Short mmCIF file of C-alpha atoms and ligand atoms in Angstrom, two decimals:
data_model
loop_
_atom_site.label_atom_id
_atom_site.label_comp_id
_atom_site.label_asym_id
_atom_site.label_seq_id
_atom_site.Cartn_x
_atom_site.Cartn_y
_atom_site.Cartn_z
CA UNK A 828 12.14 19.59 -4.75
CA UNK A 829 14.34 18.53 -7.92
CA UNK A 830 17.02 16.33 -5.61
CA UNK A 831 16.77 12.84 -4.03
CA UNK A 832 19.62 12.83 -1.30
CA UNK A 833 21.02 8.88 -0.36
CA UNK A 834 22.61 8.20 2.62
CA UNK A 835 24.71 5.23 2.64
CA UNK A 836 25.61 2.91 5.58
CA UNK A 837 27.96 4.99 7.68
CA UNK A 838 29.96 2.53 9.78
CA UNK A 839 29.73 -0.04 7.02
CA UNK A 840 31.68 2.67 5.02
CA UNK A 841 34.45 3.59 7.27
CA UNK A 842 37.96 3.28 6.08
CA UNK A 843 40.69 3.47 3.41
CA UNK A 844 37.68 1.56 0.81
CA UNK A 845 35.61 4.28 1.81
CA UNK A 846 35.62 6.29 -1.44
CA UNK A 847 35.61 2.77 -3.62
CA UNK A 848 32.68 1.58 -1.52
CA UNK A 849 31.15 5.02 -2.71
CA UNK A 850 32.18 4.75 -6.10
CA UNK A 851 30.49 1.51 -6.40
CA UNK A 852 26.90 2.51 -4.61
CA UNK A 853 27.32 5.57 -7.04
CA UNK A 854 27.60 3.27 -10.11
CA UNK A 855 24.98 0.80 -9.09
CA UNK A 856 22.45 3.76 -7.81
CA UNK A 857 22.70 5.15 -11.77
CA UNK A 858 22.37 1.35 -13.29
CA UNK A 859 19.48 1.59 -10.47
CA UNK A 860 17.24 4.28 -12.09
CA UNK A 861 19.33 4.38 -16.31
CA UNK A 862 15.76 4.18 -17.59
CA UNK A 863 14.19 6.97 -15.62
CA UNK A 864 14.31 10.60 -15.83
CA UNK A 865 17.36 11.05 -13.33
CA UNK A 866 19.91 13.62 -14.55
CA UNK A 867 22.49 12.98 -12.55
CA UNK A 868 23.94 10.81 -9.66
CA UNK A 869 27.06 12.36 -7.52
CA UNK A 870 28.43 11.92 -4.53
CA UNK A 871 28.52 15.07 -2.33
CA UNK A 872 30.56 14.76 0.75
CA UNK A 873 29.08 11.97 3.18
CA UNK A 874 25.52 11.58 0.65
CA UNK A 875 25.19 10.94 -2.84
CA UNK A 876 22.39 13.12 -4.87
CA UNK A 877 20.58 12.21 -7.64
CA UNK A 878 18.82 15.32 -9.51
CA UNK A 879 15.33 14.39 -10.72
CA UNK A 880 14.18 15.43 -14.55
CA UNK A 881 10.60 16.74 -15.05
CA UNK A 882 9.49 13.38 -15.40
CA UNK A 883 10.77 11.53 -13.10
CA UNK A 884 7.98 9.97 -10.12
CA UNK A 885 9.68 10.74 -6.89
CA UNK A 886 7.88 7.18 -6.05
CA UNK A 887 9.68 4.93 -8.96
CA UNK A 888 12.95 6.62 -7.84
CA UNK A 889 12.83 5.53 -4.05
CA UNK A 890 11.20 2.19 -5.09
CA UNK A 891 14.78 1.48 -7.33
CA UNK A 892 17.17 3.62 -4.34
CA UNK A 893 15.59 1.27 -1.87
CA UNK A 894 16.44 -2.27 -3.74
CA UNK A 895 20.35 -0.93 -3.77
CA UNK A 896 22.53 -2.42 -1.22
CA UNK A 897 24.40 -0.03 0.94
CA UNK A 898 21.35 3.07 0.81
CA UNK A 899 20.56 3.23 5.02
CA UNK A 900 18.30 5.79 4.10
CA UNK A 901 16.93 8.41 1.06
CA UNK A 902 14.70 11.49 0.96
CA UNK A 903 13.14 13.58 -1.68
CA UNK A 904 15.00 16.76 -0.86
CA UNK A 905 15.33 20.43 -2.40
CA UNK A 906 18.07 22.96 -2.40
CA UNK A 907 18.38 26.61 -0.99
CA UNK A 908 20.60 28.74 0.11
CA UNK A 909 22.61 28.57 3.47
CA UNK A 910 21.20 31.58 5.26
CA UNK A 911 18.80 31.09 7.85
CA UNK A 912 15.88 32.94 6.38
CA UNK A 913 16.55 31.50 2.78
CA UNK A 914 16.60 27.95 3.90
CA UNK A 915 13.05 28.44 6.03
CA UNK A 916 11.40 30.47 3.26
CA UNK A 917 12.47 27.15 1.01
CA UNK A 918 10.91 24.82 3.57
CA UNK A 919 8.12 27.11 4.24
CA UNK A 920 7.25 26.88 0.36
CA UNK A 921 7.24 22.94 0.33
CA UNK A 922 5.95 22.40 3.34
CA UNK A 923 2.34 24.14 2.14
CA UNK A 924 0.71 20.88 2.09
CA UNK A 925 1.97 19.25 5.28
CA UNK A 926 -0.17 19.45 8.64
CA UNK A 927 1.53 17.50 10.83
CA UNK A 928 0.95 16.86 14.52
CA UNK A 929 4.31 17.93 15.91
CA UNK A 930 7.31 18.18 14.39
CA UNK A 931 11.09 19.06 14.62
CA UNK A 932 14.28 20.60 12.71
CA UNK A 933 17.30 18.54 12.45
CA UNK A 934 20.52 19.75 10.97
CA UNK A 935 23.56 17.93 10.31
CA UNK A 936 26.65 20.34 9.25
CA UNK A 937 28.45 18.82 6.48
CA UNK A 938 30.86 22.08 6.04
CA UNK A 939 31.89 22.59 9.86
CA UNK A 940 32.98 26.47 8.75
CA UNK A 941 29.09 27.16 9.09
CA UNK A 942 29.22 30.14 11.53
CA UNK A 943 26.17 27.99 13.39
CA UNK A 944 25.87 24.84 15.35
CA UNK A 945 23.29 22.72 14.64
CA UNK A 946 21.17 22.93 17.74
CA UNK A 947 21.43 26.95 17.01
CA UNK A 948 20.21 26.67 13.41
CA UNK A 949 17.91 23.73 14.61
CA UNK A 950 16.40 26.51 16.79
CA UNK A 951 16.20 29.31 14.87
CA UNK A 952 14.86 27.66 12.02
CA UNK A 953 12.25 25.68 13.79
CA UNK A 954 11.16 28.70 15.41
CA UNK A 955 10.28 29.96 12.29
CA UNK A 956 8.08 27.43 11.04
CA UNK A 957 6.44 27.34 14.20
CA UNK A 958 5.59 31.04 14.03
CA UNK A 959 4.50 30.61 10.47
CA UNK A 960 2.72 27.98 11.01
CA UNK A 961 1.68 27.02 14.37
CA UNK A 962 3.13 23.69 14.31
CA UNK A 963 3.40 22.22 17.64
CA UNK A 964 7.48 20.99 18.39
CA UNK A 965 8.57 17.80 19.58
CA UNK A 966 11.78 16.82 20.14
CA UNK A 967 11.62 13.74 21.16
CA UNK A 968 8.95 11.63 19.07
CA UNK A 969 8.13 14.21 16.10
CA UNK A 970 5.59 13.24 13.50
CA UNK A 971 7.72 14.84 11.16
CA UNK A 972 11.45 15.50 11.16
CA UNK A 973 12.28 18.49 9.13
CA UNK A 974 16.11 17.29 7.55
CA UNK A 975 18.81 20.35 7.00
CA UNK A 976 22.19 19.83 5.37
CA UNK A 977 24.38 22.06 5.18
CA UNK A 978 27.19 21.99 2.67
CA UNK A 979 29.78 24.45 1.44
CA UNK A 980 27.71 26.14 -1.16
CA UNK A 981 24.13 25.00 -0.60
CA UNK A 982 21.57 23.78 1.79
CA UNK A 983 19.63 20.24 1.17
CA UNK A 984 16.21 19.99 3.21
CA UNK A 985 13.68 17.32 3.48
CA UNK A 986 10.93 15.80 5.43
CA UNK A 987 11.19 12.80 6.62
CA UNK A 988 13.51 9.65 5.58
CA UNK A 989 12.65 6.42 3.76
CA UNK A 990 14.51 3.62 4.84
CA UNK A 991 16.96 1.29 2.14
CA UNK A 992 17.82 -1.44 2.24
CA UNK A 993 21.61 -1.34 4.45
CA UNK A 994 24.02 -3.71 3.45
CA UNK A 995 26.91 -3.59 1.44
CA UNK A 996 27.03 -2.24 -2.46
CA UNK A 997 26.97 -4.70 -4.77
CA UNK A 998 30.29 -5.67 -6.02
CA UNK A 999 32.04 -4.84 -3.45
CA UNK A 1000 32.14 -8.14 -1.58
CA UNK A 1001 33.20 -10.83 -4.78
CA UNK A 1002 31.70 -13.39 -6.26
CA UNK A 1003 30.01 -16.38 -4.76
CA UNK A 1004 27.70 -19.07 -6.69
CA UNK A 1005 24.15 -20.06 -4.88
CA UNK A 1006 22.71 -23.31 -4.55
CA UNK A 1007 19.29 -22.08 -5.63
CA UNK A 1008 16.38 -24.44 -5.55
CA UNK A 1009 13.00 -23.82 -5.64
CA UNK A 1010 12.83 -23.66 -2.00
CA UNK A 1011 12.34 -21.17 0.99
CA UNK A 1012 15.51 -21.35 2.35
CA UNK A 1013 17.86 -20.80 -0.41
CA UNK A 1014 16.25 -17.51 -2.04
CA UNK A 1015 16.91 -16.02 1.60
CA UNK A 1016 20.76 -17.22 1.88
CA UNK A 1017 21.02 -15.84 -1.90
CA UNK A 1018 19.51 -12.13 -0.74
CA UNK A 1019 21.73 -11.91 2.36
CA UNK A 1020 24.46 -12.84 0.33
CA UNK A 1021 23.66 -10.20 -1.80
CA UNK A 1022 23.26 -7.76 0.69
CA UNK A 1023 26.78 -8.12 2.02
CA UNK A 1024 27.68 -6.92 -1.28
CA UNK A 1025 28.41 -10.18 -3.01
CA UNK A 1026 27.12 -10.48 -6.73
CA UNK A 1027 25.62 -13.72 -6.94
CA UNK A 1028 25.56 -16.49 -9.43
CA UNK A 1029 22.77 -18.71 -9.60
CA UNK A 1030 22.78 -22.53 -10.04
CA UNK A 1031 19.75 -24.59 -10.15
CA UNK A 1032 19.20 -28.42 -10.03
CA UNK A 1033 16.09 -29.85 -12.21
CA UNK A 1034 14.90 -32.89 -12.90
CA UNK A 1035 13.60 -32.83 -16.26
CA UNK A 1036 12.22 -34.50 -18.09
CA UNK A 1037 11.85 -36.84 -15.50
CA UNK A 1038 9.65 -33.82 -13.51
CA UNK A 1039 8.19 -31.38 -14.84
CA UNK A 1040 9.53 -27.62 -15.79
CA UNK A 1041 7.89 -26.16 -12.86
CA UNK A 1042 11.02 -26.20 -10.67
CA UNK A 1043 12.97 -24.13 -13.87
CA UNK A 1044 10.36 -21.90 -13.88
CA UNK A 1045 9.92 -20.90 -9.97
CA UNK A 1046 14.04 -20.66 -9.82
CA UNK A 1047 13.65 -17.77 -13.29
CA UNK A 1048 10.93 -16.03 -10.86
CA UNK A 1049 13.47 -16.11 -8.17
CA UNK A 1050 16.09 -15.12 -10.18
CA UNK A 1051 14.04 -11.96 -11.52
CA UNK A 1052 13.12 -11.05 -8.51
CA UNK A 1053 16.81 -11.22 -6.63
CA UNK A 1054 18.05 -9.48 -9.71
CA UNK A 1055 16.07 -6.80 -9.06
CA UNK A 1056 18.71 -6.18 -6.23
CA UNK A 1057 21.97 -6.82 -8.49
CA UNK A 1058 20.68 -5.89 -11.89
CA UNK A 1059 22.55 -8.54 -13.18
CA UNK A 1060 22.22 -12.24 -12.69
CA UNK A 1061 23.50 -15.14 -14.31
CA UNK A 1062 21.25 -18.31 -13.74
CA UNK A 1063 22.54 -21.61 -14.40
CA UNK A 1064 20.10 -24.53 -15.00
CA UNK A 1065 21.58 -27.94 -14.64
CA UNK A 1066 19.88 -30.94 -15.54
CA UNK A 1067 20.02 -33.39 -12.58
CA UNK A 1068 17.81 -36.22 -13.31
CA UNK A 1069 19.64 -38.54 -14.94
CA UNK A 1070 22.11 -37.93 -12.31
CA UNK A 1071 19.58 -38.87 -9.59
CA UNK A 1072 19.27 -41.73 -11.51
CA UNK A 1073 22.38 -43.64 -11.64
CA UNK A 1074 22.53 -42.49 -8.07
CA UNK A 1075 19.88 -44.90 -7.47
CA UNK A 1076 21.14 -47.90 -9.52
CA UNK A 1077 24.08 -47.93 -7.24
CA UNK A 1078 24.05 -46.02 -3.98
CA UNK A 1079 22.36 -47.59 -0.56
CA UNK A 1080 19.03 -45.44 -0.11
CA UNK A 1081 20.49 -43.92 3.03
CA UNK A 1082 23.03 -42.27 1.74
CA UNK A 1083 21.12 -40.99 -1.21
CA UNK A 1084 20.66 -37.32 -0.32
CA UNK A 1085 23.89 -36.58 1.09
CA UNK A 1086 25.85 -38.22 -2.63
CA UNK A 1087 23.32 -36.16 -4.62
CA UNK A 1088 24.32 -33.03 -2.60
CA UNK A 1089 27.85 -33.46 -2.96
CA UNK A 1090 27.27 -33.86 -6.50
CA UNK A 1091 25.28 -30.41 -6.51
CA UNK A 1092 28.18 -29.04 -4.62
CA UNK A 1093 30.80 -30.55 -7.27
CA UNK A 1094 29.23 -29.59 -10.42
CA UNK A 1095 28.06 -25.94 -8.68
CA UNK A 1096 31.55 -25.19 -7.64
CA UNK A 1097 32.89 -25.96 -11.44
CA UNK A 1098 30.50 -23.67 -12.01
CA UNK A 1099 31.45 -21.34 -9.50
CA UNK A 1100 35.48 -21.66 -10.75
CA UNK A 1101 34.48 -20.87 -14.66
CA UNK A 1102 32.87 -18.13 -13.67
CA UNK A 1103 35.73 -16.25 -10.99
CA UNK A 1104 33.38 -16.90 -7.89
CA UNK A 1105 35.14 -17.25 -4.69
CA UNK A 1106 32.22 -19.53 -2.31
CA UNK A 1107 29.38 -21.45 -2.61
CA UNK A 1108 26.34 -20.83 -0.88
CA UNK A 1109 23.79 -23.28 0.56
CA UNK A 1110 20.33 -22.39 2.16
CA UNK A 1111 21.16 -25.50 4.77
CA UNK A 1112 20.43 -24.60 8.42
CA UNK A 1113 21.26 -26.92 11.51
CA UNK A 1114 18.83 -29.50 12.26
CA UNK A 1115 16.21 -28.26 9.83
CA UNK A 1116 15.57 -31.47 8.17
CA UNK A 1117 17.30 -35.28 8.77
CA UNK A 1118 19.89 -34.17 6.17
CA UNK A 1119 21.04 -30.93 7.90
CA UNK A 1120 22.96 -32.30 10.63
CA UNK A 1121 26.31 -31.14 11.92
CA UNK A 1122 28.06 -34.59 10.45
CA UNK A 1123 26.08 -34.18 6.72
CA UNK A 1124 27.13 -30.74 6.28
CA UNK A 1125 30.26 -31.54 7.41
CA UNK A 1126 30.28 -34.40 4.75
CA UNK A 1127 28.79 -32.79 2.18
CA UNK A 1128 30.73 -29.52 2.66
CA UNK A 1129 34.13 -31.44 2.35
CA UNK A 1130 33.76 -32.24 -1.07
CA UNK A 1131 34.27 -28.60 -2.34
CA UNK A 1132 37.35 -26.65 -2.02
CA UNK A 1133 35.86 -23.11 -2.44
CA UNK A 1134 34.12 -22.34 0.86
CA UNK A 1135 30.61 -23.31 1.49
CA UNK A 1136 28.64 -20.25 3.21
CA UNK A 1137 25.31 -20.99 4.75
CA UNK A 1138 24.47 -17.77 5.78
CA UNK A 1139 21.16 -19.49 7.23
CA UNK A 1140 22.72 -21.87 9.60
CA UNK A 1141 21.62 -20.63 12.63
CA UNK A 1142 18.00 -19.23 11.71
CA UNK A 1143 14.76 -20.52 13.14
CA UNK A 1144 12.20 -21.82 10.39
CA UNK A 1145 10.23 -18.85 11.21
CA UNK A 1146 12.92 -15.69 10.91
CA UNK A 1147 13.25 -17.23 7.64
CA UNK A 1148 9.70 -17.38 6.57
CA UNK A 1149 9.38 -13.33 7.68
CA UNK A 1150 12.63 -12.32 5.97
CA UNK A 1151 11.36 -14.81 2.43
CA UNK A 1152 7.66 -12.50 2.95
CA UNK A 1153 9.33 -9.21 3.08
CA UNK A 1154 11.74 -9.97 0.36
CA UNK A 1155 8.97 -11.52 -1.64
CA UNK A 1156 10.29 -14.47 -2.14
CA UNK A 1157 8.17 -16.64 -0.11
CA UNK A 1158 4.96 -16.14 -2.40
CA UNK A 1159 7.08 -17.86 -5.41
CA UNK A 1160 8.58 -20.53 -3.03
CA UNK A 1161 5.55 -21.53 -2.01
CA UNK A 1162 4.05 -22.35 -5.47
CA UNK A 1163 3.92 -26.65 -5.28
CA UNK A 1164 6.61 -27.83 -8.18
CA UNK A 1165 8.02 -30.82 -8.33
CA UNK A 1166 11.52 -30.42 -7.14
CA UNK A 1167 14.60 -33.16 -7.93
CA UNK A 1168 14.50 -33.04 -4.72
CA UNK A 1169 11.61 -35.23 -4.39
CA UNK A 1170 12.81 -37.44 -7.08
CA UNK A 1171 14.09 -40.83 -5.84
CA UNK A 1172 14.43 -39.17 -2.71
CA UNK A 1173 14.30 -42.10 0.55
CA UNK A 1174 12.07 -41.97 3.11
CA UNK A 1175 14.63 -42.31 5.61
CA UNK A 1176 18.09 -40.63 4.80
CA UNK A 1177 20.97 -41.38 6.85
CA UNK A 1178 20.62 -38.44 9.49
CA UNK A 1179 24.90 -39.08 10.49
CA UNK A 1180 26.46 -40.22 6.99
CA UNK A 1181 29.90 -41.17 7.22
CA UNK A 1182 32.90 -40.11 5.33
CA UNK A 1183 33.96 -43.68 4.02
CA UNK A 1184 30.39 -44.99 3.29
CA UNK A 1185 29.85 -41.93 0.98
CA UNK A 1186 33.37 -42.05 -0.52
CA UNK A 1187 32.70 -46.16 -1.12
CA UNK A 1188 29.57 -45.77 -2.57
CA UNK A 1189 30.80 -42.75 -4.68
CA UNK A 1190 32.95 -45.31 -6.26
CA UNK A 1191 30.64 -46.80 -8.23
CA UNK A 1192 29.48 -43.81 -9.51
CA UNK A 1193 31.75 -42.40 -12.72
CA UNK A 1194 31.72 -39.14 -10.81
CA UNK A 1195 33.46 -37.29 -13.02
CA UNK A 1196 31.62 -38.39 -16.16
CA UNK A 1197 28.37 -36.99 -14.67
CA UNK A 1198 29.85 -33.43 -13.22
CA UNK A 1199 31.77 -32.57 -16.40
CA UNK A 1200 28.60 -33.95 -18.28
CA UNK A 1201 25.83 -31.83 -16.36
CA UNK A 1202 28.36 -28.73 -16.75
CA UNK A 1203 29.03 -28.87 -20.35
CA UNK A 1204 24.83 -29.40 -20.58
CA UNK A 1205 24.08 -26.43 -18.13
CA UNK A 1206 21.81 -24.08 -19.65
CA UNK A 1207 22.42 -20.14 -19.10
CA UNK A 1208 19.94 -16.96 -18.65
CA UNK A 1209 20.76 -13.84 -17.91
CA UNK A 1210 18.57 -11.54 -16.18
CA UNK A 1211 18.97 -7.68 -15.93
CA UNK A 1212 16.96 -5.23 -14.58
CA UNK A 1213 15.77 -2.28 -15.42
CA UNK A 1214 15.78 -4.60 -18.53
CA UNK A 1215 18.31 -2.85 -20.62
CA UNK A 1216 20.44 -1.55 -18.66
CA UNK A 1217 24.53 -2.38 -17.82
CA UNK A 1218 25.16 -4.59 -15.30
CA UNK A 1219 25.77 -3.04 -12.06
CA UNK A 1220 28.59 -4.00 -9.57
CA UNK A 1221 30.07 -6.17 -12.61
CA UNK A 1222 33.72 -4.66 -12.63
CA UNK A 1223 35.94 -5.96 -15.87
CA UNK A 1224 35.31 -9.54 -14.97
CA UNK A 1225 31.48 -9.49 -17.14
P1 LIG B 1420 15.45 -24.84 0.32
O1 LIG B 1420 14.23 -24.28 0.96
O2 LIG B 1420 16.46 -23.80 -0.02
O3 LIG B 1420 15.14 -25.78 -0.81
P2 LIG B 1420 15.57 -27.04 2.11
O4 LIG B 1420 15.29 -26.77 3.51
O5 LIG B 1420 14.49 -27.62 1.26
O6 LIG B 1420 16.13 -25.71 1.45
P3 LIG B 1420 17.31 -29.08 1.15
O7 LIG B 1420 16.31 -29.49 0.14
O8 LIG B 1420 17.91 -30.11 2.03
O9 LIG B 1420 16.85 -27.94 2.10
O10 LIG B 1420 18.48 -28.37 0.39
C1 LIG B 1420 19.56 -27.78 1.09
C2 LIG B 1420 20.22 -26.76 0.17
O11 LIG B 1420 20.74 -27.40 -0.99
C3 LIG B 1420 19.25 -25.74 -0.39
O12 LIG B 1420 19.05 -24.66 0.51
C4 LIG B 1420 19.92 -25.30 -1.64
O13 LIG B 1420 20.95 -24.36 -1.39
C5 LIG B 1420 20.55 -26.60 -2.13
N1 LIG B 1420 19.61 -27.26 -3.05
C6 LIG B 1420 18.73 -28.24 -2.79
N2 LIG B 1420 18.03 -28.56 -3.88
C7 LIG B 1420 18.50 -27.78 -4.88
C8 LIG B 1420 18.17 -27.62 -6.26
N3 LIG B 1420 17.23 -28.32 -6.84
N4 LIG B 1420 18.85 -26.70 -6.97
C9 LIG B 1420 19.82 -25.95 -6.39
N5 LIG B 1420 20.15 -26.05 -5.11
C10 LIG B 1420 19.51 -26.96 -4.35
MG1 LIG B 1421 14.64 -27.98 -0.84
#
């Protein structure tokens, strides 16, 4: 069984984009797997296949298909031919090693010419494994699901599917630059970001040297690990602390957190301009902490004109912990660091900041000294993965 056969997100797909959406899973599936033994990567009416080399671990394959956006589904398949008999002597062959409980044939007709229906091939098929084998059938709740596809020249068959990831291929939904701190929350808003098929730019707030590195260093293990998903990233680390600091000299301690947010938000959305991203994305949710409120978002958020997503806003504490665990995310964002955050942070931040206190106290501050400062200062990474390979879902904009 030489073929790996992808299904992408059907509905998701639907549409005059449909064969760009395609074209862009197709190019990000082959920047997926460009240093392993894959010959080839098409698309083959309503599935893409991917044609394994001799070398190639059916295991390392999946484990790449299923961190591409857009894949509902893959399975290690093989080919035969479209008759009956040739397509369950094929499955008979593979299937040597397999005992399973019950199981059942399903067939999906890509060329509708097929003198058979489904249910009829389904049947007749089934019927022969059963007789060769014994196998008990079950329709209903099979322990294994015998796959047929039939197209125009071949058959695909398979056992079993592995689930991807869903979601949108990357690329296909702009640009948009994350707030990424060293946090929970914002790793999660940067994935689903991601998985709605936005390429994401990272931007990260440190304090040092007034901190320590450790806050640089958990947002590079973030960014690895989310670019495992893109293959590309593009993390920005801006020096904040001296920011924070001036903050201090002049600006009440109440209003402390919301000014150095709306500075994040001002320098991030430079940032964001520089590099053609469209949004900026926060891992804020409602009521999470004093600072989240309805009125500090709103006051915070007004300070950028790009669009600030928060694709977290409604999410309990605990959906996000279980999406940051099976992401793996959480393990890094749990490491202690020092963030800027806690860095002349109050006790007690205004928890309903208003508009014209911010915008008085801002006054003192030469505002746009210290963004143009921290952006011409940013420091850039890149991160790719597989390590050398082209960056997927980047179109001419690189
Ligand atoms: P997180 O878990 O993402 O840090 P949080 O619940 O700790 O979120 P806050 O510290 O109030 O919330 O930060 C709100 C959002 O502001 C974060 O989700 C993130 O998008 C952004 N942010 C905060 N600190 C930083 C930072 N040091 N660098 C980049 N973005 C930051
Ligand atoms: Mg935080």
């Amino acid at each position: 069984m030489n073929s790996v056969v992808v299904h992408y997100q059907e509905v998701a797909l639907k549409g005059k984009n449909r064969p760009w959406f395609i074209s862009r899973l197709v190019a990000n599936l082959r920047a997926a797997v460009a240093d392993l033994d894959v010959r080839s990567v098409r698309p083959l009416v309503g599935r893409i296949e991917l044609t394994l080399g001799p070398t190639a671990k059916y295991d390392e394959v999946r484990d790449r298909i299923q961190h591409v956006f857009g894949v509902a589904n893959c399975s290690r398949a093989g080919r035969s031919g479209r008759s009956l008999d040739e397509m369950a002597q094929a499955i008979l062959a593979d299937a040597r090693d397999l005992e399973p409980e019950s199981f059942r044939v399903s067939v999906r007709r890509a060329d509708k010419r097929y003198p058979l229906r489904s249910p009829e091939v389904e049947r007749e098929v089934g019927g022969r494994i059963k007789q060769a084998r014994g196998w008990k059938v079950n329709l209903d709740n099979p322990a294994l699901t015998v796959g047929i596809e039939i197209l125009n020249d071949h058959a695909f068959y398979f056992f079993g599917k592995d689930k991807g990831p869903g979601g949108l291929p990357t690329g296909s939904g702009g640009r948009v630059a994350c707030l990424l701190s060293g946090g929970i929350d914002s790793p999660v808003a940067t994935w689903r970001m991601m998985k709605r098929g936005c390429q994401a730019l990272l931007v990260h707030f440190h304090s040092y040297p007034f901190l320590s590195r450790a806050s640089q260093e958990k947002a590079r293990e973030l960014a690895a690990l989310l670019t495992r998903y893109q293959l590309h990233s593009r993390l920005f680390l801006v020096a904040f602390g001296e920011i924070q600091r001036q903050v201090v000299l002049s600006v009440p301690a109440a209003l402390r957190v919301v000014v150095y947010r709306r500075l994040m938000l001002r320098i991030a959305e430079r940032i964001a301009k520089d590099q053609g991203a469209g949004a900026l994305v926060t891992g804020e949710v409602i009521g999470q902490v004093a600072s989240q409120t309805l009125e500090n978002m709103s006051v915070i958020g007004s300070v950028a004109s790009l669009p600030v997503l928060r694709p977290l806003v409604g999410m309990d504490k605990e959906e996000i912990v279980a999406q940051a665990e099976r992401i793996g995310t959480y393990e890094i964002s749990i490491v202690p660091d020092q963030d800027c955050c806690q860095l002349f942070t109050p006790k007690h931040p205004a928890t309903r900041a208003r508009l014209d206190e911010v915008l008085a106290a801002e006054g003192l501050l030469p505002v746009e000294e210290l963004v143009a400062g921290a952006v011409a200062a940013a420091e850039v990474e890149e991160f790719a993965f597989p390590a050398a390979a082209t960056p997927a879902g980047e179109g001419t904009r690189g």
